[in-house]
Short mmCIF file of C-alpha atoms in Angstrom, two decimals:
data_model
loop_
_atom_site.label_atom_id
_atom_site.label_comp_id
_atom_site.label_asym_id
_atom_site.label_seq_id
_atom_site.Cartn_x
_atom_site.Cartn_y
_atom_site.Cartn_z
CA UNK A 4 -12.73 -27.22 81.44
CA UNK A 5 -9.73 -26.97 79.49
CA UNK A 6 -10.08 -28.29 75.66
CA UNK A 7 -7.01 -27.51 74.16
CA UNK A 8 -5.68 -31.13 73.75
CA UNK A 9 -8.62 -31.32 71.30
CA UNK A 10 -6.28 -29.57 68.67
CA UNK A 11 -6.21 -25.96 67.01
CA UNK A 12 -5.06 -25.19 63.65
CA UNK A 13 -5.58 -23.54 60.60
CA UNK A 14 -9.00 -23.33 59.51
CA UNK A 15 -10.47 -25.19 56.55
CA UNK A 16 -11.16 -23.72 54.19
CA UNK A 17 -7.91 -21.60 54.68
CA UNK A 18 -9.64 -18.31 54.57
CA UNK A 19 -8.13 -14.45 55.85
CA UNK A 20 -9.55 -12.34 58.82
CA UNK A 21 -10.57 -9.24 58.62
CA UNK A 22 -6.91 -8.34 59.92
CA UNK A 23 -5.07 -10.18 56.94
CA UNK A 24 -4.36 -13.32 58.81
CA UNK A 25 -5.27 -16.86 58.67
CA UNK A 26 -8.21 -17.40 60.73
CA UNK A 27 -7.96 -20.71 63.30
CA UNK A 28 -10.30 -23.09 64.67
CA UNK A 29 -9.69 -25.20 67.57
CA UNK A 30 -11.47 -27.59 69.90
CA UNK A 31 -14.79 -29.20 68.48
CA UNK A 32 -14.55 -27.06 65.31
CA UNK A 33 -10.99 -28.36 64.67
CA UNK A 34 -12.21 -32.13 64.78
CA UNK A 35 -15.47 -31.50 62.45
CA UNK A 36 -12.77 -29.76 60.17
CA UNK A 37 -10.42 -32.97 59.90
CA UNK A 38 -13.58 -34.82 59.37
CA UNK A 39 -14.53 -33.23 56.26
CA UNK A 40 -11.01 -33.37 55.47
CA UNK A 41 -10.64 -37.13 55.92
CA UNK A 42 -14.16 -37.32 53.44
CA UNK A 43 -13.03 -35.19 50.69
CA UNK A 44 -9.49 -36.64 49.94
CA UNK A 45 -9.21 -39.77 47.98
CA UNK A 46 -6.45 -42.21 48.21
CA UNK A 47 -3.49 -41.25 46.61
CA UNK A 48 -4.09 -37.44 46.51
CA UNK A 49 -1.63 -36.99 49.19
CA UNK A 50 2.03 -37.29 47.87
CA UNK A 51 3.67 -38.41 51.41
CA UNK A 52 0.59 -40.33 52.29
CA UNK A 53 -1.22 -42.14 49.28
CA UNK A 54 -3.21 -43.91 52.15
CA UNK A 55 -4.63 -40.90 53.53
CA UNK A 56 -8.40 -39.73 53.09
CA UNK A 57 -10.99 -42.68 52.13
CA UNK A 58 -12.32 -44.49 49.16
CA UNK A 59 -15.58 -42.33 48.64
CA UNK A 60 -14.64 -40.76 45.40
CA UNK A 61 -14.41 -43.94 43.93
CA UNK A 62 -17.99 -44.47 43.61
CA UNK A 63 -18.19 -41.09 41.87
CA UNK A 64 -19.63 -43.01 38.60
CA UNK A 65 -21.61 -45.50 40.60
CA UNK A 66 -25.20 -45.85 40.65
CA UNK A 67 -27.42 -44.97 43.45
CA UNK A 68 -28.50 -48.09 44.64
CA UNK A 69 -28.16 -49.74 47.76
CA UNK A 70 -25.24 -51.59 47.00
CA UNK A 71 -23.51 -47.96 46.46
CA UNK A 72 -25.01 -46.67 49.60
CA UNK A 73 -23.97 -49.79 51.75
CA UNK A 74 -20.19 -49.18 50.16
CA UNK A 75 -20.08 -45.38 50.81
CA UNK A 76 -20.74 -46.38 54.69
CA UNK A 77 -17.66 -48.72 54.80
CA UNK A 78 -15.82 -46.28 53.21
CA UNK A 79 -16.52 -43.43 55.55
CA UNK A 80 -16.52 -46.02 58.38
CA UNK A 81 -12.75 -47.07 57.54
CA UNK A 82 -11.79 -44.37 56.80
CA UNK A 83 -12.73 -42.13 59.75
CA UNK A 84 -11.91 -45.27 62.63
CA UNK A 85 -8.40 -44.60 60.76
CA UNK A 86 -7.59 -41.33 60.62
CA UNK A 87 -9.47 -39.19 63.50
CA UNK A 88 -8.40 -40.77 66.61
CA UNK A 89 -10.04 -38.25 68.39
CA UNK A 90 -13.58 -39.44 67.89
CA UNK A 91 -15.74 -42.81 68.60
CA UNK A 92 -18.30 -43.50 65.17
CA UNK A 93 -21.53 -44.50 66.76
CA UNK A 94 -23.42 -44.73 63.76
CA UNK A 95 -23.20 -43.44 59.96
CA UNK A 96 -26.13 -43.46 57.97
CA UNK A 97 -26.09 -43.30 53.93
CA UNK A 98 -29.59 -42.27 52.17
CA UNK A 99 -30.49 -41.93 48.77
CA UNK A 100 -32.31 -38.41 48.82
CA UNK A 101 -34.77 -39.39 46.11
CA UNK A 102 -32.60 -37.96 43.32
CA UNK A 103 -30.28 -39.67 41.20
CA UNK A 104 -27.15 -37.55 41.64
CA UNK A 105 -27.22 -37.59 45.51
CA UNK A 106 -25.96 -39.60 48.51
CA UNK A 107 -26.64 -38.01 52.02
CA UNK A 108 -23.90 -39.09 54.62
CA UNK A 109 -24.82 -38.66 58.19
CA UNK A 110 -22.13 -39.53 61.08
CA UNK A 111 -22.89 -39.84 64.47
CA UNK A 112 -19.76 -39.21 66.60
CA UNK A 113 -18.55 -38.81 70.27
CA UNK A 114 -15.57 -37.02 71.34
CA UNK A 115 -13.33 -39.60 72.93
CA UNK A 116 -11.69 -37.54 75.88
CA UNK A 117 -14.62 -34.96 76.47
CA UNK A 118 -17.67 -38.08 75.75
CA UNK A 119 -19.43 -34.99 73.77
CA UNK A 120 -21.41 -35.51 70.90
CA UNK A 121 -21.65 -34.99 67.58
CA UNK A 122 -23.07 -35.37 64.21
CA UNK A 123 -21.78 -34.35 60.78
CA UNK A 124 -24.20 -34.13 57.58
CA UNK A 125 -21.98 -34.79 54.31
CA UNK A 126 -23.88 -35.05 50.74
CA UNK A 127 -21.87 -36.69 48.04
CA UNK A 128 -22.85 -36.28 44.44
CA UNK A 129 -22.99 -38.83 41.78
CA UNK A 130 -21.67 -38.01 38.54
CA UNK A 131 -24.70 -38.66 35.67
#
């Protein structure tokens, strides 16, 4: 089966080969890549699109309560329905780890054109 409408791009982290060029990821890889992507930016960080990324760093300074935990889902939630069209969210989960510096993101996905699944774990730290 042929996958390449799933994208293929630069990898993320940009990293070098062992030939001194840019390695690539495509397919699967390419769409967990723009996930992380989408998690890590904040709004605003993107000159040409302050809109871009979602709201998670803005809980940075928040405790870890529930109320945190029930925002950082929303925020992920938003933000990925938004931005990577690719996928279907089926479920994101936000636990407190039992530590006071740590949220633990999980986010269920499916692969729109291929109906594969996936799952993505993503911990976000809490400033103290």
């Amino acid at each position: 089966m042929n996958t390449d409408f799933l994208g293929k791009g630069f990898a993320f982290p940009l990293q070098t080969n062992q030939r001194g060029g840019i390695n690539v990821s495509k397919q699967e890889q390419k769409i967990r890549e723009s996930i992380l992507i989408i998690l890590g930016t904040q709004y605003n960080e993107r000159v040409m699109r302050p809109d871009f990324g979602c709201n998670l760093k803005s809980l940075v300074f928040a405790p870890n309560n529930a109320a945190t935990a029930n925002l950082a889902r929303h925020y992920v939630e938003e933000g990925l329905t938004k931005w990577e069209p690719r996928i279907a969210l089926d479920e994101v989960i936000v636990e407190n780890d039992n530590s006071e510096e740590r949220l633990i993101i999980q986010v269920y996905y499916r692969i729109k054109s291929t109906n594969e699944p996936g799952n993505l774990v993503y911990p976000f730290y809490l400033e103290r």
